[in-house]
Amino acid sequence: MRMEAEVGSKSLCTISRAGLSVPALKYDEGAASALADLRRVLLNTADDADESDLLAAIAGVRDAWRHSPAHRLAQSNEEWNAYATGGEDALSSLLDAASW
């Protein structure tokens, strides 16, 4: 009952970290794209990189993602909003998990 009170009729598959309902497929596509961007950055990271270097790389990709064209388009389009939110959520989740 508590979950139903929290999310109402929204599908759990489409709830962002901010609690917004977004189209699930575009959200997942944004997450995959952001993680692919991070992968490209990490492949070019020095082999002797330490944890702080990796966290800085994740934060850098997240900051770039926040200033991407997708984020600018997100203001006016539900699909772009889902895409941008999925990417930012994926990178923020990594930072949260690594910061424990």
PDB file of C-alpha atoms in Angstrom:
ATOM      1  CA  MET A   1       0.000   0.000   0.000  1.00  0.00           C
ATOM      2  CA  ARG A   2       2.803   2.449   0.797  1.00  0.00           C
ATOM      3  CA  MET A   3       4.349   1.992  -2.662  1.00  0.00           C
ATOM      4  CA  GLU A   4       0.984   2.610  -4.277  1.00  0.00           C
ATOM      5  CA  ALA A   5       0.595   5.784  -2.242  1.00  0.00           C
ATOM      6  CA  GLU A   6       4.061   6.953  -3.311  1.00  0.00           C
ATOM      7  CA  VAL A   7       3.862   6.257  -7.048  1.00  0.00           C
ATOM      8  CA  GLY A   8       0.133   6.106  -7.735  1.00  0.00           C
ATOM      9  CA  SER A   9      -0.553   4.775 -11.225  1.00  0.00           C
ATOM     10  CA  LYS A  10       2.980   5.470 -12.526  1.00  0.00           C
ATOM     11  CA  SER A  11       5.008   2.514 -13.716  1.00  0.00           C
ATOM     12  CA  LEU A  12       8.104   1.929 -11.604  1.00  0.00           C
ATOM     13  CA  CYS A  13      10.054   1.441 -14.812  1.00  0.00           C
ATOM     14  CA  THR A  14       9.613   5.093 -15.650  1.00  0.00           C
ATOM     15  CA  ILE A  15      10.373   6.868 -12.371  1.00  0.00           C
ATOM     16  CA  SER A  16      13.566   8.947 -12.394  1.00  0.00           C
ATOM     17  CA  ARG A  17      15.793   9.611  -9.386  1.00  0.00           C
ATOM     18  CA  ALA A  18      13.958  12.911  -8.992  1.00  0.00           C
ATOM     19  CA  GLY A  19      10.618  11.073  -8.825  1.00  0.00           C
ATOM     20  CA  LEU A  20       9.465  12.199 -12.259  1.00  0.00           C
ATOM     21  CA  SER A  21       7.609   9.929 -14.636  1.00  0.00           C
ATOM     22  CA  VAL A  22       9.514   9.642 -17.931  1.00  0.00           C
ATOM     23  CA  PRO A  23       9.287   7.401 -21.028  1.00  0.00           C
ATOM     24  CA  ALA A  24      11.244   4.288 -20.029  1.00  0.00           C
ATOM     25  CA  LEU A  25      12.882   3.496 -23.365  1.00  0.00           C
ATOM     26  CA  LYS A  26      14.299   7.007 -23.856  1.00  0.00           C
ATOM     27  CA  TYR A  27      15.409   7.076 -20.210  1.00  0.00           C
ATOM     28  CA  ASP A  28      17.299   3.809 -20.680  1.00  0.00           C
ATOM     29  CA  GLU A  29      18.740   5.036 -23.977  1.00  0.00           C
ATOM     30  CA  GLY A  30      20.080   8.152 -22.234  1.00  0.00           C
ATOM     31  CA  ALA A  31      21.626   6.038 -19.479  1.00  0.00           C
ATOM     32  CA  ALA A  32      23.308   3.771 -22.023  1.00  0.00           C
ATOM     33  CA  SER A  33      24.622   6.758 -23.984  1.00  0.00           C
ATOM     34  CA  ALA A  34      26.040   8.470 -20.900  1.00  0.00           C
ATOM     35  CA  LEU A  35      27.716   5.263 -19.738  1.00  0.00           C
ATOM     36  CA  ALA A  36      29.194   4.807 -23.232  1.00  0.00           C
ATOM     37  CA  ASP A  37      30.589   8.351 -22.989  1.00  0.00           C
ATOM     38  CA  LEU A  38      32.131   7.441 -19.638  1.00  0.00           C
ATOM     39  CA  ARG A  39      33.589   4.246 -21.073  1.00  0.00           C
ATOM     40  CA  ARG A  40      35.323   6.223 -23.820  1.00  0.00           C
ATOM     41  CA  VAL A  41      36.826   8.565 -21.233  1.00  0.00           C
ATOM     42  CA  LEU A  42      37.948   5.712 -18.988  1.00  0.00           C
ATOM     43  CA  LEU A  43      39.605   3.898 -21.890  1.00  0.00           C
ATOM     44  CA  ASN A  44      41.819   6.967 -22.288  1.00  0.00           C
ATOM     45  CA  THR A  45      42.577   7.241 -18.571  1.00  0.00           C
ATOM     46  CA  ALA A  46      46.081   6.405 -17.411  1.00  0.00           C
ATOM     47  CA  ASP A  47      46.625   2.867 -16.171  1.00  0.00           C
ATOM     48  CA  ASP A  48      47.888   4.201 -12.838  1.00  0.00           C
ATOM     49  CA  ALA A  49      44.753   6.280 -12.192  1.00  0.00           C
ATOM     50  CA  ASP A  50      43.571   6.142  -8.616  1.00  0.00           C
ATOM     51  CA  GLU A  51      40.050   6.338  -7.184  1.00  0.00           C
ATOM     52  CA  SER A  52      40.030  10.143  -7.140  1.00  0.00           C
ATOM     53  CA  ASP A  53      40.976  10.193 -10.838  1.00  0.00           C
ATOM     54  CA  LEU A  54      38.103   7.839 -11.648  1.00  0.00           C
ATOM     55  CA  LEU A  55      35.621   9.865  -9.595  1.00  0.00           C
ATOM     56  CA  ALA A  56      36.805  13.021 -11.357  1.00  0.00           C
ATOM     57  CA  ALA A  57      36.275  11.310 -14.723  1.00  0.00           C
ATOM     58  CA  ILE A  58      32.715  10.326 -13.782  1.00  0.00           C
ATOM     59  CA  ALA A  59      31.965  13.830 -12.493  1.00  0.00           C
ATOM     60  CA  GLY A  60      33.448  15.356 -15.642  1.00  0.00           C
ATOM     61  CA  VAL A  61      31.276  13.248 -17.919  1.00  0.00           C
ATOM     62  CA  ARG A  62      28.213  14.030 -15.790  1.00  0.00           C
ATOM     63  CA  ASP A  63      28.970  17.765 -15.979  1.00  0.00           C
ATOM     64  CA  ALA A  64      29.437  17.551 -19.745  1.00  0.00           C
ATOM     65  CA  TRP A  65      26.161  15.615 -19.949  1.00  0.00           C
ATOM     66  CA  ARG A  66      24.391  18.376 -18.003  1.00  0.00           C
ATOM     67  CA  HIS A  67      25.527  20.923 -20.591  1.00  0.00           C
ATOM     68  CA  SER A  68      24.812  18.759 -23.631  1.00  0.00           C
ATOM     69  CA  PRO A  69      22.312  19.582 -26.383  1.00  0.00           C
ATOM     70  CA  ALA A  70      20.041  16.866 -24.949  1.00  0.00           C
ATOM     71  CA  HIS A  71      19.679  18.850 -21.735  1.00  0.00           C
ATOM     72  CA  ARG A  72      18.845  22.022 -23.633  1.00  0.00           C
ATOM     73  CA  LEU A  73      16.214  20.156 -25.661  1.00  0.00           C
ATOM     74  CA  ALA A  74      14.842  18.524 -22.502  1.00  0.00           C
ATOM     75  CA  GLN A  75      13.144  21.767 -21.527  1.00  0.00           C
ATOM     76  CA  SER A  76      10.656  21.487 -24.365  1.00  0.00           C
ATOM     77  CA  ASN A  77      10.286  17.798 -25.170  1.00  0.00           C
ATOM     78  CA  GLU A  78       9.284  14.818 -23.014  1.00  0.00           C
ATOM     79  CA  GLU A  79      11.409  12.359 -25.001  1.00  0.00           C
ATOM     80  CA  TRP A  80      14.563  14.497 -24.715  1.00  0.00           C
ATOM     81  CA  ASN A  81      13.801  15.067 -21.040  1.00  0.00           C
ATOM     82  CA  ALA A  82      13.700  11.309 -20.462  1.00  0.00           C
ATOM     83  CA  TYR A  83      16.958  10.829 -22.421  1.00  0.00           C
ATOM     84  CA  ALA A  84      18.793  13.598 -20.549  1.00  0.00           C
ATOM     85  CA  THR A  85      17.444  12.464 -17.181  1.00  0.00           C
ATOM     86  CA  GLY A  86      18.452   8.848 -17.816  1.00  0.00           C
ATOM     87  CA  GLY A  87      22.016   9.868 -18.613  1.00  0.00           C
ATOM     88  CA  GLU A  88      22.386  12.137 -15.626  1.00  0.00           C
ATOM     89  CA  ASP A  89      20.797   9.595 -13.279  1.00  0.00           C
ATOM     90  CA  ALA A  90      23.152   6.826 -14.442  1.00  0.00           C
ATOM     91  CA  LEU A  91      26.249   8.935 -13.844  1.00  0.00           C
ATOM     92  CA  SER A  92      24.960  10.312 -10.536  1.00  0.00           C
ATOM     93  CA  SER A  93      24.192   6.785  -9.346  1.00  0.00           C
ATOM     94  CA  LEU A  94      27.784   5.769 -10.067  1.00  0.00           C
ATOM     95  CA  LEU A  95      29.082   8.725  -8.090  1.00  0.00           C
ATOM     96  CA  ASP A  96      26.734   7.944  -5.199  1.00  0.00           C
ATOM     97  CA  ALA A  97      27.824   4.303  -5.148  1.00  0.00           C
ATOM     98  CA  ALA A  98      31.510   5.203  -5.283  1.00  0.00           C
ATOM     99  CA  SER A  99      31.219   7.829  -2.549  1.00  0.00           C
ATOM    100  CA  TRP A 100      30.252   5.504   0.265  1.00  0.00           C
TER     101      TRP A 100
END
